[in-house]
Amino acid sequence: MTSALDDGNRSGTARLWQLLRGPRFVDFPIRLLALILGLTVLIPGSFEIAEPRYMTLLICAYALIIISPFLPLATVFVSTGLSLVFVVAYPDLENMFPEALIFATAVLLSHRRWVGSAIGTAGLVIYLITCTELGAYDGGIEGFVDLGFGWLTYSLLGLAAGFVELRIQREIGRRERAAVEHQQAVDSLRARFTSDMHDTISNSLATEGAIIKALARGSQDLDANRQLAELSLVNAEASKRLRRLVAQLSDGDDRRPRVRLQAEAKALAAAIENGCAAGGVALTLNVGNLPRYASPVLGAHFTAIMRELATNVIRHALPETKSSLTVSVERDVTGERGDTEAAVLRFRTENEAAALLSHSPRSLSRRAHALGGTCTTGSDHQGRVVVEVTQPLKFNASADGDEVDAVCARDDFTSASPSTPPRETNAHRAQSTATSERT
């Protein structure tokens, strides 16, 4: 509630400032000048007599000067009428309503409103003629020269302000057009580059994939088949990255604010199964109900763990035996008010091997411990090798109960290896290096 009130106050203050500042660049200096001229009524000696009606009219004249930048045309009509009223009531005293009339006329000239400024000039002439007929303070040649000089000075300032604003707006328009043309040129270049890159690289990857499958069908060497399976995984990952890069270039945004974890996991599982099948490894992947969205860092760690587990199975599983890789999420509500939800992401592989593992895979253990999880090895009741990796997650629930992006509960993967690059780069780099690390 307090936050909403603060936002409302800031919004009201911003609207008030925009009203005082004005839509044009020259509006604020003009309005500031009008305020300074209007406040001169506070200078001692501004009132020639102490009559209440006179003092009221004089205060109204100074107030019209302040209002004139906001309502110039209305000020022209009001100040013309009140100047005639004032000269009839006090012909021997100085009249400030013509000053408001002159200032309003100059404001109209700054807006290039020629008809309104002509009306203001005509009102000033009518006032001078009336003063001359009545023999008032501003009558005669001296009045024409005095007020005429003031009208000329303010009019020139108003015209200068108007043409300065016009030049500023034209320059802004020119730069906006140049920016649009530049963006169109960049978009066209990006589209051509994306199309050429996609056609060239995708054809090469497709050719490599076909060669891998042909070699796998004609090979009887177990080690060669395993290497072909690993190569097929690398090919599939390169194709995935190419599609992602093409999508980013097509959208014109190289940022990845979120990852569709469930969809990415299923696509990755299909790619791993196809790669393993190319090498003659029967690996079945089971993807449970994962969070729908995840942060890019979590998505990078997820892909790296999946690919490294699959690589370990390809390297160590006995030929013509079935293996499995299961991914699931175990949720747990935590927090004093239950508004924070935590989860554990669990990876588990089962495969038959020539010997049980004496220790956990080194690279998997390092990543799991850096993420606040664990990496354990063992065997099931059938004597199959079991490798299990856990990673804690966290994500907050919004007011309507929808999930936001799942993120790593902890991520010290950079500090786990001081020589590695920053976290984002390290996470992505780990995807390509996972297959080359020996367990």
Tab-separated table of C-alpha atoms in Angstrom:
chain	number	residue	atom	x	y	z
A	1	MET	CA	0.000	0.000	0.000
A	2	THR	CA	2.816	2.398	0.899
A	3	SER	CA	4.637	1.544	-2.316
A	4	ALA	CA	1.508	2.317	-4.335
A	5	LEU	CA	1.148	5.698	-2.599
A	6	ASP	CA	4.796	6.513	-3.246
A	7	ASP	CA	4.391	5.598	-6.918
A	8	GLY	CA	1.286	7.800	-7.120
A	9	ASN	CA	3.115	10.722	-5.507
A	10	ARG	CA	6.045	10.359	-7.899
A	11	SER	CA	3.681	10.164	-10.846
A	12	GLY	CA	1.828	13.295	-9.678
A	13	THR	CA	5.099	15.156	-9.193
A	14	ALA	CA	6.255	14.151	-12.674
A	15	ARG	CA	3.006	15.362	-14.254
A	16	LEU	CA	3.248	18.673	-12.372
A	17	TRP	CA	6.843	19.146	-13.521
A	18	GLN	CA	5.879	18.403	-17.135
A	19	LEU	CA	3.085	20.988	-16.871
A	20	LEU	CA	5.452	23.639	-15.519
A	21	ARG	CA	8.241	22.776	-17.934
A	22	GLY	CA	6.077	22.756	-21.055
A	23	PRO	CA	6.249	20.584	-24.178
A	24	ARG	CA	8.900	22.671	-25.962
A	25	PHE	CA	12.545	23.301	-25.134
A	26	VAL	CA	12.059	27.089	-24.986
A	27	ASP	CA	8.961	26.961	-22.777
A	28	PHE	CA	10.806	26.622	-19.487
A	29	PRO	CA	13.105	29.661	-19.992
A	30	ILE	CA	10.106	31.761	-21.092
A	31	ARG	CA	8.042	30.710	-18.093
A	32	LEU	CA	10.949	31.302	-15.752
A	33	LEU	CA	11.347	34.836	-17.161
A	34	ALA	CA	7.619	35.462	-16.707
A	35	LEU	CA	7.845	34.336	-13.082
A	36	ILE	CA	10.765	36.668	-12.426
A	37	LEU	CA	8.888	39.619	-13.978
A	38	GLY	CA	5.743	38.752	-12.027
A	39	LEU	CA	7.584	38.606	-8.699
A	40	THR	CA	8.850	42.169	-9.123
A	41	VAL	CA	5.537	43.210	-7.575
A	42	LEU	CA	7.165	42.329	-4.255
A	43	ILE	CA	9.804	45.048	-4.686
A	44	PRO	CA	9.180	47.963	-2.291
A	45	GLY	CA	7.644	50.968	-4.063
A	46	SER	CA	5.713	48.937	-6.651
A	47	PHE	CA	2.420	50.398	-5.420
A	48	GLU	CA	2.120	54.119	-6.117
A	49	ILE	CA	-0.958	54.533	-3.886
A	50	ALA	CA	-2.469	52.411	-1.128
A	51	GLU	CA	-6.016	52.229	-2.505
A	52	PRO	CA	-7.339	48.635	-2.320
A	53	ARG	CA	-8.886	48.629	-5.816
A	54	TYR	CA	-5.673	49.929	-7.358
A	55	MET	CA	-3.585	47.398	-5.496
A	56	THR	CA	-5.917	44.580	-6.625
A	57	LEU	CA	-5.685	45.614	-10.275
A	58	LEU	CA	-1.888	45.896	-10.079
A	59	ILE	CA	-1.582	42.428	-8.523
A	60	CYS	CA	-3.837	41.062	-11.297
A	61	ALA	CA	-1.550	42.638	-13.904
A	62	TYR	CA	1.539	40.934	-12.490
A	63	ALA	CA	-0.383	37.664	-12.180
A	64	LEU	CA	-1.302	37.887	-15.877
A	65	ILE	CA	2.407	38.165	-16.724
A	66	ILE	CA	3.025	34.866	-14.926
A	67	ILE	CA	0.024	33.199	-16.586
A	68	SER	CA	0.754	34.500	-20.090
A	69	PRO	CA	3.194	31.681	-21.106
A	70	PHE	CA	0.518	29.094	-20.258
A	71	LEU	CA	-2.530	30.877	-21.765
A	72	PRO	CA	-1.158	33.540	-24.116
A	73	LEU	CA	-4.258	34.185	-26.244
A	74	ALA	CA	-6.577	34.410	-23.234
A	75	THR	CA	-4.080	36.756	-21.582
A	76	VAL	CA	-4.198	38.992	-24.677
A	77	PHE	CA	-7.958	39.509	-24.419
A	78	VAL	CA	-8.042	39.848	-20.618
A	79	SER	CA	-5.091	42.248	-20.407
A	80	THR	CA	-6.471	44.407	-23.240
A	81	GLY	CA	-9.826	44.782	-21.458
A	82	LEU	CA	-8.327	45.399	-18.020
A	83	SER	CA	-5.801	47.895	-19.392
A	84	LEU	CA	-8.693	49.997	-20.706
A	85	VAL	CA	-10.482	49.674	-17.358
A	86	PHE	CA	-7.341	50.726	-15.508
A	87	VAL	CA	-6.616	53.740	-17.710
A	88	VAL	CA	-10.156	55.021	-17.227
A	89	ALA	CA	-9.983	54.605	-13.435
A	90	TYR	CA	-6.361	55.734	-12.949
A	91	PRO	CA	-5.219	57.731	-15.995
A	92	ASP	CA	-2.304	59.345	-14.169
A	93	LEU	CA	-0.765	56.122	-12.809
A	94	GLU	CA	1.515	53.609	-14.504
A	95	ASN	CA	-0.467	50.752	-16.047
A	96	MET	CA	1.096	47.234	-15.933
A	97	PHE	CA	-1.596	45.463	-17.991
A	98	PRO	CA	0.081	46.509	-21.298
A	99	GLU	CA	3.239	44.746	-20.059
A	100	ALA	CA	1.265	41.513	-19.715
A	101	LEU	CA	-0.253	42.158	-23.157
A	102	ILE	CA	3.182	42.645	-24.738
A	103	PHE	CA	4.600	39.537	-23.057
A	104	ALA	CA	1.617	37.412	-24.181
A	105	THR	CA	2.069	38.706	-27.747
A	106	ALA	CA	5.744	37.676	-27.666
A	107	VAL	CA	4.766	34.195	-26.433
A	108	LEU	CA	2.340	33.876	-29.352
A	109	LEU	CA	5.145	34.855	-31.737
A	110	SER	CA	7.366	32.145	-30.214
A	111	HIS	CA	4.628	29.653	-31.108
A	112	ARG	CA	4.436	31.206	-34.613
A	113	ARG	CA	0.762	31.978	-34.062
A	114	TRP	CA	0.598	34.981	-36.327
A	115	VAL	CA	-3.131	35.731	-35.983
A	116	GLY	CA	-3.014	35.755	-32.192
A	117	SER	CA	0.071	37.975	-32.133
A	118	ALA	CA	-1.645	40.378	-34.583
A	119	ILE	CA	-4.642	40.570	-32.242
A	120	GLY	CA	-2.323	41.371	-29.320
A	121	THR	CA	-0.585	44.107	-31.335
A	122	ALA	CA	-3.955	45.589	-32.329
A	123	GLY	CA	-5.043	45.569	-28.672
A	124	LEU	CA	-1.870	47.469	-27.731
A	125	VAL	CA	-2.546	50.084	-30.447
A	126	ILE	CA	-6.133	50.522	-29.232
A	127	TYR	CA	-4.863	51.043	-25.710
A	128	LEU	CA	-2.335	53.690	-26.818
A	129	ILE	CA	-4.971	55.547	-28.825
A	130	THR	CA	-7.288	55.526	-25.796
A	131	CYS	CA	-4.489	56.829	-23.543
A	132	THR	CA	-3.774	59.631	-26.032
A	133	GLU	CA	-7.437	60.637	-26.174
A	134	LEU	CA	-7.680	60.673	-22.357
A	135	GLY	CA	-4.296	62.328	-21.849
A	136	ALA	CA	-3.285	59.433	-19.645
A	137	TYR	CA	0.155	58.341	-18.425
A	138	ASP	CA	0.928	56.271	-21.555
A	139	GLY	CA	-0.601	58.694	-24.030
A	140	GLY	CA	1.101	60.716	-26.770
A	141	ILE	CA	4.356	60.145	-28.603
A	142	GLU	CA	6.226	59.223	-25.439
A	143	GLY	CA	3.779	56.401	-24.702
A	144	PHE	CA	4.016	55.098	-28.284
A	145	VAL	CA	7.813	55.140	-28.139
A	146	ASP	CA	8.024	53.543	-24.673
A	147	LEU	CA	5.524	50.721	-25.200
A	148	GLY	CA	6.503	50.347	-28.858
A	149	PHE	CA	10.114	49.720	-27.882
A	150	GLY	CA	9.002	47.164	-25.304
A	151	TRP	CA	6.759	45.448	-27.896
A	152	LEU	CA	9.630	45.342	-30.424
A	153	THR	CA	12.114	43.943	-27.902
A	154	TYR	CA	9.838	41.204	-26.614
A	155	SER	CA	8.619	40.379	-30.127
A	156	LEU	CA	12.173	39.871	-31.377
A	157	LEU	CA	12.914	37.645	-28.378
A	158	GLY	CA	9.737	35.658	-29.032
A	159	LEU	CA	10.555	35.233	-32.724
A	160	ALA	CA	14.095	34.143	-31.869
A	161	ALA	CA	12.800	31.598	-29.378
A	162	GLY	CA	10.311	30.286	-31.957
A	163	PHE	CA	12.933	29.819	-34.653
A	164	VAL	CA	15.362	28.218	-32.180
A	165	GLU	CA	12.659	25.720	-31.226
A	166	LEU	CA	11.923	25.091	-34.907
A	167	ARG	CA	15.584	24.395	-35.603
A	168	ILE	CA	15.845	22.057	-32.614
A	169	GLN	CA	12.786	20.101	-33.732
A	170	ARG	CA	14.094	19.850	-37.297
A	171	GLU	CA	17.431	18.555	-36.027
A	172	ILE	CA	15.650	16.017	-33.823
A	173	GLY	CA	13.572	14.902	-36.795
A	174	ARG	CA	16.668	14.588	-38.965
A	175	ARG	CA	18.473	12.491	-36.365
A	176	GLU	CA	15.423	10.291	-35.836
A	177	ARG	CA	15.194	9.660	-39.574
A	178	ALA	CA	18.916	8.897	-39.676
A	179	ALA	CA	18.528	6.496	-36.739
A	180	VAL	CA	15.610	4.742	-38.442
A	181	GLU	CA	17.554	4.427	-41.696
A	182	HIS	CA	20.580	3.095	-39.807
A	183	GLN	CA	18.430	0.571	-37.960
A	184	GLN	CA	16.870	-0.545	-41.227
A	185	ALA	CA	20.331	-0.999	-42.730
A	186	VAL	CA	21.459	-2.995	-39.675
A	187	ASP	CA	18.322	-5.152	-39.826
A	188	SER	CA	18.886	-5.811	-43.506
A	189	LEU	CA	22.522	-6.720	-42.881
A	190	ARG	CA	21.528	-8.954	-39.966
A	191	ALA	CA	18.913	-10.706	-42.100
A	192	ARG	CA	21.397	-11.379	-44.914
A	193	PHE	CA	24.072	-12.542	-42.482
A	194	THR	CA	21.609	-14.796	-40.639
A	195	SER	CA	20.343	-16.346	-43.859
A	196	ASP	CA	23.835	-16.969	-45.252
A	197	MET	CA	25.141	-18.317	-41.946
A	198	HIS	CA	22.160	-20.622	-41.464
A	199	ASP	CA	22.334	-21.990	-45.004
A	200	THR	CA	26.085	-22.602	-44.856
A	201	ILE	CA	26.472	-24.005	-41.353
A	202	SER	CA	23.242	-25.990	-41.253
A	203	ASN	CA	24.123	-27.734	-44.511
A	204	SER	CA	27.565	-28.583	-43.116
A	205	LEU	CA	26.101	-29.949	-39.881
A	206	ALA	CA	23.512	-31.967	-41.765
A	207	THR	CA	26.246	-33.439	-43.946
A	208	GLU	CA	28.319	-34.291	-40.870
A	209	GLY	CA	25.305	-35.958	-39.281
A	210	ALA	CA	24.718	-38.078	-42.344
A	211	ILE	CA	28.390	-39.097	-42.442
A	212	ILE	CA	28.295	-40.064	-38.756
A	213	LYS	CA	25.244	-42.284	-39.268
A	214	ALA	CA	26.805	-43.911	-42.350
A	215	LEU	CA	30.032	-44.637	-40.477
A	216	ALA	CA	28.123	-46.034	-37.503
A	217	ARG	CA	26.178	-48.453	-39.697
A	218	GLY	CA	29.343	-49.745	-41.360
A	219	SER	CA	31.528	-49.993	-38.269
A	220	GLN	CA	31.862	-53.037	-35.999
A	221	ASP	CA	34.473	-51.498	-33.702
A	222	LEU	CA	33.051	-50.774	-30.234
A	223	ASP	CA	35.463	-47.929	-29.475
A	224	ALA	CA	34.789	-46.342	-32.857
A	225	ASN	CA	31.031	-46.534	-32.297
A	226	ARG	CA	31.356	-44.847	-28.930
A	227	GLN	CA	33.417	-42.060	-30.448
A	228	LEU	CA	30.842	-41.678	-33.198
A	229	ALA	CA	28.104	-41.422	-30.568
A	230	GLU	CA	30.017	-38.663	-28.773
A	231	LEU	CA	30.570	-36.902	-32.096
A	232	SER	CA	26.863	-37.163	-32.824
A	233	LEU	CA	26.108	-35.458	-29.499
A	234	VAL	CA	28.490	-32.645	-30.367
A	235	ASN	CA	26.822	-32.302	-33.792
A	236	ALA	CA	23.370	-32.148	-32.223
A	237	GLU	CA	24.500	-29.529	-29.702
A	238	ALA	CA	26.028	-27.423	-32.486
A	239	SER	CA	22.747	-27.593	-34.425
A	240	LYS	CA	20.850	-26.508	-31.314
A	241	ARG	CA	23.152	-23.548	-30.734
A	242	LEU	CA	22.843	-22.577	-34.384
A	243	ARG	CA	19.040	-22.506	-34.156
A	244	ARG	CA	19.219	-20.427	-30.977
A	245	LEU	CA	21.678	-17.990	-32.537
A	246	VAL	CA	19.557	-17.646	-35.667
A	247	ALA	CA	16.487	-16.936	-33.527
A	248	GLN	CA	18.368	-14.283	-31.535
A	249	LEU	CA	19.678	-12.613	-34.692
A	250	SER	CA	16.236	-12.688	-36.276
A	251	ASP	CA	14.704	-11.020	-33.223
A	252	GLY	CA	17.510	-8.442	-33.051
A	253	ASP	CA	18.105	-9.184	-29.372
A	254	ASP	CA	21.178	-11.067	-28.168
A	255	ARG	CA	19.919	-11.327	-24.614
A	256	ARG	CA	18.303	-14.495	-23.241
A	257	PRO	CA	16.051	-13.388	-20.395
A	258	ARG	CA	14.670	-16.896	-19.788
A	259	VAL	CA	14.924	-20.494	-20.951
A	260	ARG	CA	11.972	-22.803	-21.587
A	261	LEU	CA	13.433	-25.550	-19.418
A	262	GLN	CA	10.749	-28.188	-19.991
A	263	ALA	CA	10.837	-27.772	-23.757
A	264	GLU	CA	14.627	-27.541	-23.835
A	265	ALA	CA	14.939	-30.728	-21.761
A	266	LYS	CA	12.708	-32.706	-24.108
A	267	ALA	CA	14.550	-31.454	-27.182
A	268	LEU	CA	17.889	-32.245	-25.569
A	269	ALA	CA	16.678	-35.729	-24.594
A	270	ALA	CA	15.637	-36.446	-28.173
A	271	ALA	CA	19.015	-35.257	-29.483
A	272	ILE	CA	20.919	-37.412	-26.973
A	273	GLU	CA	18.853	-40.493	-27.786
A	274	ASN	CA	19.458	-40.005	-31.507
A	275	GLY	CA	23.185	-39.529	-30.927
A	276	CYS	CA	23.431	-42.621	-28.775
A	277	ALA	CA	21.476	-44.653	-31.297
A	278	ALA	CA	23.955	-43.592	-33.986
A	279	GLY	CA	26.730	-45.158	-31.900
A	280	GLY	CA	24.797	-48.299	-31.065
A	281	VAL	CA	24.180	-47.335	-27.411
A	282	ALA	CA	20.653	-48.001	-26.130
A	283	LEU	CA	20.129	-45.040	-23.819
A	284	THR	CA	16.585	-44.186	-22.718
A	285	LEU	CA	15.895	-40.717	-21.345
A	286	ASN	CA	13.005	-39.986	-19.007
A	287	VAL	CA	12.195	-36.278	-18.465
A	288	GLY	CA	9.859	-35.544	-15.569
A	289	ASN	CA	7.748	-32.490	-14.879
A	290	LEU	CA	10.357	-29.708	-14.775
A	291	PRO	CA	9.844	-25.974	-14.166
A	292	ARG	CA	8.489	-24.317	-17.269
A	293	TYR	CA	10.984	-21.454	-17.267
A	294	ALA	CA	14.530	-21.142	-15.938
A	295	SER	CA	17.314	-18.588	-15.922
A	296	PRO	CA	19.977	-18.821	-18.667
A	297	VAL	CA	22.632	-19.875	-16.136
A	298	LEU	CA	20.473	-22.710	-14.843
A	299	GLY	CA	19.732	-23.767	-18.422
A	300	ALA	CA	23.460	-23.886	-19.192
A	301	HIS	CA	24.230	-26.025	-16.122
A	302	PHE	CA	21.296	-28.318	-16.919
A	303	THR	CA	22.531	-28.922	-20.468
A	304	ALA	CA	26.123	-29.505	-19.334
A	305	ILE	CA	25.129	-32.082	-16.699
A	306	MET	CA	22.805	-33.924	-19.096
A	307	ARG	CA	25.432	-34.140	-21.833
A	308	GLU	CA	28.218	-35.211	-19.496
A	309	LEU	CA	26.103	-37.948	-17.931
A	310	ALA	CA	25.157	-39.188	-21.408
A	311	THR	CA	28.840	-39.094	-22.436
A	312	ASN	CA	29.815	-41.174	-19.406
A	313	VAL	CA	27.179	-43.766	-20.278
A	314	ILE	CA	28.419	-43.921	-23.887
A	315	ARG	CA	32.011	-44.402	-22.725
A	316	HIS	CA	31.468	-47.012	-20.011
A	317	ALA	CA	28.242	-48.908	-20.784
A	318	LEU	CA	28.634	-52.480	-21.948
A	319	PRO	CA	27.631	-53.071	-25.568
A	320	GLU	CA	24.137	-54.381	-26.307
A	321	THR	CA	22.868	-53.435	-22.843
A	322	LYS	CA	20.177	-50.950	-21.951
A	323	SER	CA	20.903	-47.765	-20.044
A	324	SER	CA	18.694	-44.995	-18.701
A	325	LEU	CA	18.986	-41.329	-17.766
A	326	THR	CA	16.204	-39.854	-15.631
A	327	VAL	CA	15.639	-36.196	-14.793
A	328	SER	CA	13.106	-35.164	-12.162
A	329	VAL	CA	12.303	-32.360	-9.733
A	330	GLU	CA	11.398	-32.746	-6.074
A	331	ARG	CA	9.648	-29.677	-4.685
A	332	ASP	CA	9.722	-28.401	-1.133
A	333	VAL	CA	7.938	-25.300	0.227
A	334	THR	CA	10.141	-23.284	2.556
A	335	GLY	CA	10.094	-19.872	4.171
A	336	GLU	CA	8.250	-18.506	7.177
A	337	ARG	CA	5.144	-17.511	5.193
A	338	GLY	CA	5.456	-20.149	2.510
A	339	ASP	CA	6.000	-17.582	-0.232
A	340	THR	CA	9.318	-19.050	-1.348
A	341	GLU	CA	9.388	-22.439	-3.005
A	342	ALA	CA	12.523	-24.566	-3.299
A	343	ALA	CA	13.180	-27.657	-5.346
A	344	VAL	CA	15.888	-30.241	-5.985
A	345	LEU	CA	16.783	-31.125	-9.558
A	346	ARG	CA	17.826	-34.787	-9.673
A	347	PHE	CA	19.752	-36.539	-12.472
A	348	ARG	CA	20.195	-40.318	-12.354
A	349	THR	CA	21.866	-42.709	-14.789
A	350	GLU	CA	21.806	-46.499	-14.661
A	351	ASN	CA	23.952	-48.659	-16.926
A	352	GLU	CA	25.840	-51.923	-16.937
A	353	ALA	CA	29.603	-51.532	-16.840
A	354	ALA	CA	32.627	-53.814	-16.665
A	355	ALA	CA	33.446	-52.563	-13.157
A	356	LEU	CA	31.897	-50.340	-10.535
A	357	LEU	CA	33.116	-46.758	-10.265
A	358	SER	CA	35.590	-46.274	-7.443
A	359	HIS	CA	34.939	-42.535	-7.212
A	360	SER	CA	32.538	-39.942	-8.546
A	361	PRO	CA	33.252	-38.368	-11.938
A	362	ARG	CA	35.594	-35.473	-11.251
A	363	SER	CA	34.013	-32.773	-13.453
A	364	LEU	CA	30.468	-33.689	-12.414
A	365	SER	CA	31.412	-33.607	-8.737
A	366	ARG	CA	33.061	-30.209	-9.105
A	367	ARG	CA	30.018	-28.718	-10.822
A	368	ALA	CA	27.526	-30.296	-8.405
A	369	HIS	CA	29.390	-29.114	-5.301
A	370	ALA	CA	29.752	-25.608	-6.760
A	371	LEU	CA	25.973	-25.531	-7.264
A	372	GLY	CA	25.312	-26.639	-3.697
A	373	GLY	CA	24.375	-30.187	-4.709
A	374	THR	CA	25.918	-33.637	-4.611
A	375	CYS	CA	27.312	-36.244	-6.985
A	376	THR	CA	27.218	-39.843	-5.779
A	377	THR	CA	27.962	-43.203	-7.356
A	378	GLY	CA	26.800	-46.673	-6.406
A	379	SER	CA	24.949	-49.682	-7.704
A	380	ASP	CA	21.395	-51.009	-7.665
A	381	HIS	CA	20.211	-54.487	-6.682
A	382	GLN	CA	21.004	-55.741	-10.201
A	383	GLY	CA	24.616	-54.632	-9.996
A	384	ARG	CA	24.141	-51.768	-12.454
A	385	VAL	CA	26.244	-48.635	-12.030
A	386	VAL	CA	24.233	-45.691	-10.706
A	387	VAL	CA	25.397	-42.083	-10.886
A	388	GLU	CA	23.169	-39.482	-9.239
A	389	VAL	CA	23.596	-35.703	-9.348
A	390	THR	CA	21.423	-33.298	-7.361
A	391	GLN	CA	21.151	-29.558	-7.706
A	392	PRO	CA	19.029	-27.334	-5.403
A	393	LEU	CA	16.762	-24.788	-7.093
A	394	LYS	CA	14.662	-21.918	-5.891
A	395	PHE	CA	11.947	-19.755	-7.369
A	396	ASN	CA	9.475	-17.321	-5.863
A	397	ALA	CA	5.713	-17.407	-6.238
A	398	SER	CA	4.025	-14.194	-7.402
A	399	ALA	CA	0.835	-12.764	-5.923
A	400	ASP	CA	-1.403	-14.777	-8.266
A	401	GLY	CA	0.519	-18.010	-7.663
A	402	ASP	CA	2.340	-18.186	-11.008
A	403	GLU	CA	5.949	-19.370	-11.026
A	404	VAL	CA	8.748	-17.102	-12.091
A	405	ASP	CA	12.012	-18.327	-13.533
A	406	ALA	CA	13.676	-21.142	-11.619
A	407	VAL	CA	17.223	-20.192	-10.641
A	408	CYS	CA	20.214	-21.844	-9.020
A	409	ALA	CA	19.970	-21.801	-5.237
A	410	ARG	CA	23.744	-21.461	-5.263
A	411	ASP	CA	26.281	-20.965	-8.030
A	412	ASP	CA	29.975	-20.933	-7.119
A	413	PHE	CA	31.062	-22.657	-10.290
A	414	THR	CA	33.430	-19.794	-11.168
A	415	SER	CA	35.188	-19.935	-7.792
A	416	ALA	CA	35.493	-23.694	-8.087
A	417	SER	CA	38.153	-23.108	-10.729
A	418	PRO	CA	39.956	-19.760	-10.356
A	419	SER	CA	41.362	-19.837	-13.849
A	420	THR	CA	37.973	-20.123	-15.526
A	421	PRO	CA	36.233	-17.132	-17.137
A	422	PRO	CA	33.232	-15.321	-15.584
A	423	ARG	CA	30.179	-17.344	-14.595
A	424	GLU	CA	28.051	-16.881	-17.724
A	425	THR	CA	30.970	-17.627	-20.037
A	426	ASN	CA	32.101	-20.551	-17.905
A	427	ALA	CA	28.653	-22.106	-17.864
A	428	HIS	CA	28.350	-21.991	-21.630
A	429	ARG	CA	31.929	-23.056	-22.169
A	430	ALA	CA	31.381	-26.093	-19.963
A	431	GLN	CA	28.865	-27.422	-22.474
A	432	SER	CA	31.542	-27.839	-25.123
A	433	THR	CA	34.268	-29.100	-22.788
A	434	ALA	CA	32.165	-31.634	-20.894
A	435	THR	CA	32.559	-34.318	-23.521
A	436	SER	CA	36.353	-34.017	-23.572
A	437	GLU	CA	36.881	-34.339	-19.801
A	438	ARG	CA	37.750	-37.809	-18.567
A	439	THR	CA	35.956	-39.087	-15.486
